[in-house]
Coordinates of C-alpha atoms and ligand atoms in Angstrom, one line a residue:
M201 CA 10.5 -21.7 15.3
K202 CA 12.7 -20.6 12.7
T203 CA 13.4 -16.5 13.5
I204 CA 14.4 -14.6 10.3
S205 CA 16.7 -11.2 11.3
M206 CA 16.7 -8.0 9.1
L207 CA 20.6 -8.1 7.0
I208 CA 21.8 -4.2 7.3
D209 CA 25.4 -3.4 6.2
G210 CA 26.3 -6.9 5.8
Q211 CA 25.2 -7.7 9.8
P212 CA 21.9 -9.7 10.9
V213 CA 19.6 -7.1 12.8
V214 CA 16.7 -8.4 15.3
A215 CA 14.1 -6.4 16.3
S216 CA 11.9 -5.7 19.6
Q217 CA 8.6 -7.2 17.8
H218 CA 8.3 -10.6 15.5
F219 CA 6.0 -11.2 13.1
P220 CA 4.4 -15.0 12.1
V221 CA 4.8 -16.7 8.7
I222 CA 2.2 -19.2 8.7
N223 CA 2.3 -22.4 6.5
P224 CA -0.8 -22.3 4.1
A225 CA -0.7 -25.8 4.2
T226 CA -1.3 -26.4 7.5
G227 CA -2.9 -22.5 8.5
A228 CA 0.2 -22.8 11.3
A229 CA 2.9 -20.7 12.1
F230 CA 6.3 -22.1 11.2
A231 CA 8.4 -18.7 11.3
E232 CA 8.8 -15.8 12.4
A233 CA 10.3 -12.5 11.2
A234 CA 11.6 -9.2 12.7
A235 CA 9.1 -6.8 12.5
G236 CA 11.3 -3.8 11.2
D237 CA 10.2 -0.2 11.5
A238 CA 11.0 2.7 9.6
T239 CA 14.5 3.6 11.8
H240 CA 15.8 0.1 9.9
V241 CA 14.9 1.9 6.8
D242 CA 17.1 4.3 7.5
A243 CA 19.5 2.3 8.4
A244 CA 19.4 -0.1 5.3
V245 CA 19.0 3.0 2.9
A246 CA 22.3 4.7 4.8
A247 CA 24.3 1.5 4.6
A248 CA 23.4 0.9 0.8
R249 CA 24.3 4.4 0.1
R250 CA 27.8 4.2 1.4
A251 CA 28.2 1.4 -0.5
F252 CA 27.3 2.4 -3.8
A253 CA 30.6 4.7 -4.7
G254 CA 32.8 1.6 -4.2
W255 CA 30.4 -1.4 -5.8
S256 CA 29.5 1.4 -8.8
A257 CA 32.9 2.0 -9.5
R258 CA 33.9 -1.7 -9.5
P259 CA 35.2 -3.5 -12.5
E260 CA 32.1 -4.7 -14.3
G261 CA 34.0 -8.1 -15.1
E262 CA 34.4 -8.1 -10.9
R263 CA 30.8 -7.6 -10.3
Q264 CA 30.2 -10.3 -12.9
A265 CA 31.9 -12.5 -11.3
L266 CA 30.3 -11.9 -8.1
L267 CA 27.1 -12.5 -9.1
H268 CA 28.1 -15.7 -10.9
A269 CA 29.3 -16.8 -7.5
V270 CA 25.8 -15.8 -5.9
G271 CA 23.8 -18.2 -8.8
A272 CA 26.3 -21.1 -7.4
A273 CA 25.4 -20.5 -3.6
I274 CA 21.7 -20.7 -4.8
E275 CA 22.8 -24.0 -6.6
A276 CA 25.0 -25.4 -4.0
H277 CA 21.5 -24.5 -1.3
M278 CA 18.5 -25.2 -3.7
P279 CA 16.8 -28.3 -1.3
E280 CA 17.1 -26.1 1.6
L281 CA 15.4 -23.1 -0.6
M282 CA 12.8 -25.3 -1.9
Q283 CA 11.7 -26.4 0.9
L284 CA 11.3 -23.1 2.5
V285 CA 9.9 -21.1 -0.6
T286 CA 7.0 -24.5 -0.2
L287 CA 6.5 -24.2 3.6
E288 CA 6.2 -20.2 2.9
T289 CA 3.9 -20.1 -0.4
G290 CA 2.5 -23.6 0.0
K291 CA 4.0 -24.0 -4.1
P292 CA 4.5 -28.1 -4.6
L293 CA 8.2 -29.3 -4.8
N294 CA 7.6 -30.4 -8.4
G295 CA 3.8 -29.2 -9.0
L296 CA 1.5 -29.0 -12.0
G297 CA 3.9 -29.6 -14.7
G298 CA 6.8 -28.9 -13.3
V299 CA 5.8 -25.4 -11.6
G300 CA 7.2 -25.3 -8.4
A301 CA 9.6 -24.6 -5.9
G302 CA 12.1 -26.8 -8.1
M303 CA 11.3 -24.2 -10.7
E304 CA 11.2 -21.3 -8.6
V305 CA 14.8 -21.6 -7.0
G306 CA 16.0 -23.3 -10.6
G307 CA 14.8 -20.2 -12.2
A308 CA 16.2 -18.2 -9.5
M309 CA 19.6 -19.7 -10.5
A310 CA 19.2 -19.6 -14.1
W311 CA 18.1 -15.5 -13.9
T312 CA 21.0 -15.3 -12.1
H313 CA 23.3 -16.4 -14.3
V314 CA 22.0 -14.9 -17.5
T315 CA 21.8 -11.3 -16.0
A316 CA 25.1 -11.6 -14.5
D317 CA 26.1 -12.0 -18.5
L318 CA 24.1 -9.2 -19.9
A319 CA 26.2 -6.1 -21.6
L320 CA 25.9 -2.5 -21.1
P321 CA 27.4 -1.3 -24.4
V322 CA 28.6 2.3 -24.6
E323 CA 26.6 3.1 -27.8
V324 CA 28.8 5.6 -30.6
I325 CA 26.4 8.0 -32.1
Q326 CA 29.1 10.1 -34.0
D327 CA 32.7 9.7 -34.8
N328 CA 34.3 12.1 -36.9
A329 CA 36.9 14.6 -37.1
E330 CA 34.3 17.3 -35.5
A331 CA 33.5 15.1 -32.4
R332 CA 33.4 11.6 -30.8
V333 CA 29.8 11.3 -29.0
E334 CA 29.3 8.4 -27.0
V335 CA 26.5 7.2 -24.4
H336 CA 27.1 5.4 -21.4
R337 CA 24.3 3.7 -19.0
K338 CA 25.6 4.9 -15.5
A339 CA 24.0 3.3 -12.0
L340 CA 21.2 4.9 -10.3
G341 CA 22.6 5.1 -6.9
V342 CA 19.8 2.7 -3.7
V343 CA 17.2 0.8 -5.5
A344 CA 14.1 -0.3 -3.3
S345 CA 12.9 -3.4 -4.1
I346 CA 9.8 -4.2 -2.8
T347 CA 8.1 -7.9 -3.9
P348 CA 4.6 -10.2 -3.5
W349 CA 4.2 -13.5 -2.1
N350 CA 3.5 -15.6 -5.5
W351 CA 6.8 -16.2 -6.3
P352 CA 8.8 -14.4 -3.9
L353 CA 11.9 -15.9 -4.6
M354 CA 11.8 -15.9 -8.4
I355 CA 11.2 -11.9 -8.2
A356 CA 13.4 -11.1 -5.5
I357 CA 16.3 -12.1 -7.9
W358 CA 14.1 -10.4 -10.7
H359 CA 14.9 -7.2 -8.9
V360 CA 17.9 -7.6 -7.0
I361 CA 20.6 -9.2 -9.5
P362 CA 20.1 -6.7 -12.6
A363 CA 20.3 -3.8 -10.1
L364 CA 23.7 -5.1 -8.8
R365 CA 24.6 -5.8 -12.0
A366 CA 24.0 -2.4 -13.7
G367 CA 26.4 -1.1 -10.4
N368 CA 23.3 -0.2 -8.0
T369 CA 23.4 -1.0 -4.4
V370 CA 19.7 -2.7 -2.9
V371 CA 17.3 -2.4 0.2
L372 CA 15.3 -5.3 -0.2
K373 CA 11.5 -5.6 1.4
P374 CA 9.6 -9.1 0.8
S375 CA 6.2 -9.6 1.3
E376 CA 5.2 -10.2 5.3
L377 CA 3.3 -13.4 4.3
T378 CA 6.7 -15.0 2.8
P379 CA 9.6 -13.1 3.9
V380 CA 11.8 -16.5 4.5
A381 CA 13.7 -18.1 1.3
T382 CA 14.4 -14.5 0.3
A383 CA 16.3 -13.8 3.8
R384 CA 18.1 -16.8 3.0
F385 CA 18.8 -15.5 -0.3
V386 CA 20.1 -12.4 0.7
E387 CA 22.2 -14.2 3.9
L388 CA 23.6 -16.1 1.0
A389 CA 24.2 -13.5 -1.2
N390 CA 26.0 -11.4 1.6
A391 CA 28.7 -14.1 2.4
I392 CA 29.7 -13.4 -1.0
L393 CA 29.4 -9.5 -1.6
P394 CA 30.8 -6.8 0.0
P395 CA 28.7 -5.2 3.0
G396 CA 25.8 -3.2 2.6
V397 CA 25.4 -3.9 -1.4
L398 CA 22.2 -5.9 -0.7
N399 CA 20.1 -5.2 2.6
L400 CA 16.7 -7.0 4.0
V401 CA 14.3 -5.2 5.9
T402 CA 11.2 -7.3 7.0
G403 CA 7.9 -5.2 8.4
A404 CA 4.4 -6.7 9.6
A405 CA 1.6 -6.5 7.4
G406 CA 0.8 -2.6 7.6
S407 CA 4.3 -1.5 9.2
A408 CA 5.6 1.7 8.2
V409 CA 8.3 -0.4 5.9
G410 CA 7.3 0.1 2.6
P411 CA 5.9 3.4 2.9
A412 CA 9.2 4.6 4.3
L413 CA 11.0 2.6 1.4
V414 CA 8.9 4.5 -1.1
A415 CA 9.3 7.8 0.2
H416 CA 12.8 7.9 1.3
P417 CA 14.5 10.5 0.1
G418 CA 18.1 8.6 -0.4
V419 CA 16.0 5.8 -2.6
A420 CA 17.1 6.5 -6.5
K421 CA 15.2 3.9 -7.9
I422 CA 12.0 1.7 -7.2
I423 CA 11.0 -1.8 -8.8
F424 CA 7.8 -3.5 -7.4
T425 CA 5.5 -6.0 -8.0
G426 CA 2.7 -6.5 -7.3
S427 CA -1.1 -5.3 -7.2
T428 CA -2.2 -2.5 -9.0
A429 CA -3.6 -1.1 -6.3
T430 CA -0.7 -0.8 -4.1
G431 CA 1.5 0.5 -7.5
R432 CA -0.7 3.1 -7.6
K433 CA 0.2 4.0 -4.0
I434 CA 4.0 3.8 -4.7
M435 CA 3.7 5.9 -7.7
A436 CA 2.1 9.1 -5.9
S437 CA 4.5 8.3 -3.0
A438 CA 7.5 8.6 -5.6
A439 CA 6.1 11.6 -7.7
A440 CA 7.5 13.8 -4.5
S441 CA 11.3 12.8 -5.3
L442 CA 10.6 11.7 -8.8
K443 CA 11.9 8.5 -8.0
R444 CA 13.0 6.2 -11.4
L445 CA 9.9 2.9 -11.4
T446 CA 9.4 0.1 -12.6
L447 CA 6.0 -1.1 -11.9
E448 CA 5.0 -4.9 -12.4
L449 CA 1.7 -5.2 -11.5
G450 CA -1.6 -7.4 -11.9
G451 CA -3.2 -8.7 -14.8
N452 CA -6.2 -10.4 -16.0
D453 CA -4.7 -11.8 -19.0
A454 CA -7.1 -13.7 -21.9
G455 CA -6.5 -16.5 -23.8
I456 CA -8.3 -17.4 -27.4
V457 CA -8.6 -20.5 -28.6
L458 CA -10.1 -20.7 -32.6
P459 CA -12.0 -23.7 -33.5
D460 CA -9.3 -25.6 -35.4
V461 CA -7.8 -26.9 -32.7
D462 CA -7.3 -30.3 -31.3
V463 CA -9.8 -29.8 -28.2
K464 CA -8.2 -32.8 -26.2
A465 CA -4.7 -31.9 -26.1
V466 CA -5.4 -28.3 -26.1
A467 CA -7.0 -28.4 -23.0
E468 CA -4.1 -29.9 -21.1
K469 CA -1.9 -27.2 -22.0
L470 CA -4.7 -24.5 -21.6
F471 CA -5.2 -26.0 -17.8
A472 CA -1.6 -26.2 -16.8
V473 CA -0.6 -22.8 -17.8
T474 CA -4.0 -21.8 -15.9
F475 CA -4.0 -23.5 -12.8
H476 CA 0.3 -24.1 -12.2
N477 CA 0.6 -22.6 -8.8
N478 CA -3.2 -22.8 -8.2
G479 CA -3.6 -19.2 -10.5
Q480 CA -1.5 -17.4 -8.2
T481 CA 1.2 -15.9 -11.1
C482 CA 0.7 -12.5 -12.2
A483 CA 1.1 -14.1 -16.0
C484 CA -1.0 -17.2 -15.7
L485 CA -4.2 -17.2 -18.4
K486 CA -7.1 -15.7 -16.2
R487 CA -10.1 -15.5 -18.6
L488 CA -10.3 -18.1 -21.7
Y489 CA -12.4 -17.4 -24.7
V490 CA -13.3 -20.1 -26.4
H491 CA -14.9 -20.4 -30.1
E492 CA -19.0 -22.0 -29.8
S493 CA -18.1 -24.9 -32.3
I494 CA -16.1 -26.3 -29.5
Y495 CA -17.1 -24.7 -26.4
E496 CA -18.9 -27.3 -24.9
A497 CA -16.3 -30.1 -25.8
L498 CA -13.2 -27.6 -24.4
C499 CA -15.1 -27.3 -21.2
A500 CA -15.7 -30.8 -20.4
E501 CA -11.9 -31.6 -20.8
L502 CA -11.5 -28.6 -18.9
A503 CA -13.7 -30.0 -16.1
R504 CA -12.1 -33.4 -16.3
L505 CA -8.2 -32.3 -15.5
A506 CA -9.6 -30.1 -13.0
S507 CA -11.1 -32.8 -11.2
Q508 CA -8.5 -34.9 -11.4
A509 CA -5.4 -32.9 -10.5
V510 CA -4.0 -34.1 -7.1
V511 CA -4.6 -31.2 -4.6
G512 CA -2.7 -31.1 -1.1
D513 CA 0.9 -30.6 0.7
G514 CA 3.4 -29.3 -1.6
L515 CA 6.0 -30.8 0.6
L516 CA 4.8 -34.9 -0.9
P517 CA 5.8 -35.0 -4.0
E518 CA 3.0 -36.3 -5.6
T519 CA 0.9 -32.8 -5.2
Q520 CA -0.1 -30.5 -7.7
L521 CA -2.0 -28.4 -6.7
G522 CA -1.2 -26.8 -2.5
P523 CA -3.2 -24.1 -0.8
V524 CA -4.4 -20.6 -1.5
Q525 CA -1.3 -18.5 -0.2
N526 CA -3.4 -16.9 2.3
A527 CA -6.4 -16.5 4.0
M528 CA -7.1 -13.0 2.6
Q529 CA -7.1 -14.3 -1.0
L530 CA -8.8 -17.7 -0.2
A531 CA -11.7 -15.2 0.6
K532 CA -11.7 -13.5 -2.1
I533 CA -11.6 -16.4 -4.3
E534 CA -14.5 -17.5 -2.4
E535 CA -16.8 -14.1 -3.2
F536 CA -15.7 -14.0 -7.0
A537 CA -17.4 -17.6 -6.7
A538 CA -20.4 -16.3 -5.3
D539 CA -21.0 -13.7 -7.5
A540 CA -20.2 -15.5 -10.8
R541 CA -23.2 -18.0 -9.4
A542 CA -25.2 -14.8 -8.9
H543 CA -24.5 -13.9 -12.3
G544 CA -25.7 -17.0 -13.9
G545 CA -22.1 -19.0 -13.9
R546 CA -22.3 -22.8 -14.8
F547 CA -20.0 -24.6 -12.4
L548 CA -18.4 -27.7 -14.3
C549 CA -16.8 -28.7 -10.8
G550 CA -15.1 -27.2 -8.2
G551 CA -16.2 -24.2 -6.7
E552 CA -15.6 -24.4 -2.7
R553 CA -13.1 -25.0 0.0
L554 CA -11.5 -28.4 0.7
P555 CA -11.8 -29.6 4.3
G556 CA -8.6 -28.9 7.0
S557 CA -7.2 -26.1 8.6
G558 CA -5.4 -25.5 5.4
Y559 CA -6.1 -22.9 2.4
F560 CA -7.3 -25.4 0.5
Y561 CA -10.0 -24.6 -2.6
A562 CA -11.0 -27.4 -5.6
P563 CA -9.8 -26.8 -8.8
T564 CA -12.8 -24.8 -10.7
I565 CA -14.4 -24.2 -13.8
V566 CA -16.9 -21.8 -14.6
A567 CA -18.9 -21.7 -18.1
D568 CA -21.8 -19.5 -19.7
L569 CA -20.5 -16.0 -17.5
V570 CA -19.9 -12.8 -19.5
E571 CA -18.2 -9.7 -18.8
G572 CA -19.6 -7.4 -15.9
C573 CA -19.1 -10.1 -13.1
R574 CA -16.0 -10.1 -11.2
L575 CA -14.5 -13.8 -12.2
V576 CA -13.9 -11.9 -15.5
D577 CA -13.6 -8.3 -15.4
E578 CA -10.7 -8.6 -12.4
E579 CA -7.8 -11.0 -11.8
Q580 CA -9.4 -13.7 -9.5
F581 CA -5.8 -15.2 -8.5
G582 CA -6.7 -18.6 -7.7
P583 CA -7.7 -21.9 -9.0
I584 CA -10.8 -20.7 -10.2
L585 CA -11.2 -20.3 -14.2
P586 CA -14.1 -18.6 -16.6
V587 CA -14.5 -20.0 -19.9
I588 CA -16.7 -17.9 -22.0
K589 CA -18.0 -18.2 -25.4
Y590 CA -17.3 -16.4 -28.4
R591 CA -18.6 -16.3 -32.1
D592 CA -16.0 -14.2 -34.3
I593 CA -12.5 -13.7 -33.8
D594 CA -13.0 -10.0 -34.2
E595 CA -15.9 -10.2 -31.1
A596 CA -13.4 -12.1 -29.2
V597 CA -10.5 -10.4 -29.4
R598 CA -12.6 -6.9 -28.5
R599 CA -13.6 -8.9 -25.8
A600 CA -10.3 -9.7 -24.7
N601 CA -8.8 -6.0 -25.0
D602 CA -11.6 -4.5 -23.0
N603 CA -10.3 -4.8 -19.6
P604 CA -8.0 -2.1 -17.7
N605 CA -5.3 -4.7 -17.6
G606 CA -2.6 -5.9 -20.5
L607 CA 0.2 -8.0 -18.7
G608 CA -0.5 -11.1 -21.5
G609 CA -2.3 -12.9 -23.7
S610 CA -2.3 -15.9 -26.2
V611 CA -3.9 -17.3 -29.0
W612 CA -4.5 -20.8 -29.5
S613 CA -4.8 -22.6 -33.4
A614 CA -3.5 -25.1 -35.7
D615 CA -2.2 -22.3 -37.4
P616 CA 0.3 -20.4 -35.7
A617 CA 0.9 -17.9 -38.6
A618 CA -2.7 -16.5 -38.4
A619 CA -2.6 -17.3 -34.8
A620 CA 0.4 -14.7 -34.1
A621 CA -1.5 -12.1 -36.7
I622 CA -4.8 -12.1 -34.6
G623 CA -2.3 -12.1 -31.3
R624 CA -0.5 -8.7 -32.0
R625 CA -3.7 -7.2 -32.1
L626 CA -4.2 -7.8 -28.6
E627 CA -3.6 -5.1 -26.0
C628 CA -1.0 -6.2 -23.6
G629 CA 3.0 -6.7 -23.1
S630 CA 3.3 -10.1 -24.0
V631 CA 1.8 -12.3 -26.5
W632 CA 1.9 -16.2 -26.5
I633 CA 1.2 -18.5 -29.4
N634 CA 0.0 -22.1 -28.2
Q635 CA 1.7 -20.8 -25.0
H636 CA 0.5 -18.6 -22.0
G637 CA 3.0 -16.5 -19.1
A638 CA 6.5 -18.6 -20.6
V639 CA 8.8 -16.2 -19.5
Q640 CA 12.5 -16.3 -20.2
P641 CA 15.6 -14.3 -18.8
D642 CA 16.9 -12.6 -22.3
A643 CA 13.4 -11.6 -23.5
P644 CA 11.9 -8.4 -21.5
F645 CA 8.4 -8.8 -19.8
G646 CA 6.4 -6.0 -18.6
G647 CA 2.8 -5.0 -18.8
I648 CA 0.9 -2.4 -19.9
K649 CA -2.5 0.1 -19.4
Q650 CA -2.7 -0.8 -15.6
S651 CA -0.2 -3.9 -15.5
G652 CA 2.4 -1.6 -15.0
I653 CA 5.5 0.5 -16.2
G654 CA 8.8 -0.8 -17.6
V655 CA 9.7 -4.0 -18.5
G656 CA 12.1 -6.3 -16.5
F657 CA 15.0 -9.3 -18.2
G658 CA 17.5 -9.1 -20.8
E659 CA 19.1 -6.1 -21.7
H660 CA 15.7 -3.5 -22.4
G661 CA 15.2 -4.9 -18.3
L662 CA 18.8 -3.8 -17.2
A663 CA 18.5 -0.6 -19.1
E664 CA 16.1 -0.1 -16.4
F665 CA 18.4 -0.2 -13.8
T666 CA 20.8 3.2 -15.3
S667 CA 20.6 6.3 -16.8
L668 CA 21.7 7.7 -19.6
Q669 CA 24.6 9.8 -20.1
T670 CA 25.9 11.5 -23.3
L671 CA 29.4 12.3 -23.7
K672 CA 30.5 14.7 -26.7
I673 CA 34.6 15.1 -27.1
M674 CA 35.6 17.6 -29.2
K675 CA 38.2 16.8 -31.2
S676 CA 39.1 20.6 -33.1
Ligands
LIG843 P1 0.9 -6.4 -2.7 O1 0.6 -5.0 -3.9 O2 -0.3 -6.7 -1.8 O3 1.6 -6.2 -2.0 C1 3.3 -6.3 -2.9 C2 4.3 -5.9 -1.9 O4 4.0 -4.6 -1.8 C3 4.1 -6.6 -0.4 O5 5.6 -6.3 -0.2 C4 4.0 -5.7 0.5 O6 4.6 -5.2 1.5 C5 4.1 -4.0 0.2 N1 3.2 -3.1 0.2 C6 2.2 -3.1 0.6 N2 1.7 -1.8 0.5 C7 2.7 -0.7 0.1 C8 3.1 0.6 0.5 N3 1.8 1.4 0.3 N4 4.1 1.2 0.0 C9 5.1 -0.1 -0.5 N5 5.1 -1.2 -0.1 C10 3.5 -1.8 0.2 O7 0.8 -7.5 -4.1 P2 0.6 -9.1 -3.8 O8 -1.0 -9.4 -2.9 O9 1.9 -9.8 -2.4 O10 1.0 -9.3 -5.0 C11 -0.1 -10.6 -5.9 C12 -0.1 -9.1 -7.4 O11 0.9 -9.1 -8.0 C13 -1.4 -9.9 -7.9 O12 -1.7 -8.6 -8.4 C14 -0.2 -10.3 -9.1 O13 -0.5 -9.9 -10.3 C15 0.7 -9.4 -9.3 N6 2.1 -10.0 -9.7 C16 2.7 -9.3 -10.7 C17 3.8 -9.5 -11.4 C18 4.4 -9.0 -13.1 O14 5.6 -9.0 -13.1 N7 3.4 -8.2 -13.6 C19 3.9 -10.7 -11.0 C20 3.6 -11.0 -9.7 C21 2.9 -10.6 -9.0

């Protein structure tokens, strides 16, 4: 069985205990990872602090060149990394609509290169006979990165690369459910980066590693992607030392379908943006509002697509949807389904686990629900979609906005300009027209309301890893 070490100050670090990493397609462990503790967090933060002076002082061009080399290393190890991502997440190698481990590793590579090329220009506010006033962006120090299990490698890249690009050093803590591909990435990067610049600490479920990292006085900033519940705890802990925070939290994204769409064509797109990665993506479509005039036709089409989807082990090339990533998540989906039944939900397909030892659940479409049940009000994070009927568009917008989450939203119509005007009324950080969840490395992405604080990607995202310093030079 593969054993995953931590990596601190450029050196592999083993622990006296290990915890198993489960392949969700089989329910059996395929690797074990070092069960770190607070002493490892102390060592990693100390190493990152030592490395900070040299790394932040390095000319930008050198940091950029090293990050491009990291991108090239990811590319050179693509098949191996894809295999690891599939084994630990269950995500298919190819996946529904091409959203699978290949996209995760390819995206990790693309984000690395695009982010390496981003600039942090000096802004000149004033330059006259009296004075020159410049605004500089400075690295913060040690960044703590805490990642979830749904896109483990991609999200590690989203955290680590902009942090390093801006001149910070990093201590990364992956989810206990998916530390394997991330550990391999950190190993590859450490063959390129100076020791201490990027450190990895792993901890078992419920261990002291996450809380110790968040509370550590040597950490300047936390970037966290995960559930809103954990985000709240992290924000509370960070308050003690006023750490900077970026929180990318849960979502319950609404999509609104106008009556003028081509039902068959739009159903295929809606199915893909809802069910890829089994719905386990923060910006998957999670509540679908459909105009009453096309409601039954669209429900039937979505149910047809869900029944035909190929569910299986992600290592098989034909698999479109793999297992749910973990047993707790599967139990939550079963609870949501039971609650939906109790609230009069009409199950058009699925609604049950599939046989076998893996965590498989049949893709499920539920009609006739309204707000007031868990499947509509909360984030399901699984392969089960509530399709909700609406009569007029103001009502649909109001119901879509009547939720504590505010990550993304979408409007689907034959008239993109009219749809964009409606989309602008949605209370969320990203709006897509005739698309959902499509992120890119040069455009900001983040949540409002309880979906988070701050953004990632592009220059806006890079700026979050810096503080502003105003420099005023008197000329007379
Ligand atoms: P989670 O909150 O359970 O865990 C995330 C990470 O936090 C893990 O590494 C975990 O070990 C760590 N952690 C748990 N308790 C901690 C504590 N007290 N202190 C410090 N660290 C702690 O989330 P998850 O179940 O792994 O991820 C799924 C959630 O992530 C979903 O809600 C999803 O919407 C969200 N998500 C959001 C985005 C986004 O960009 N907004 C992207 C992906 C996932």
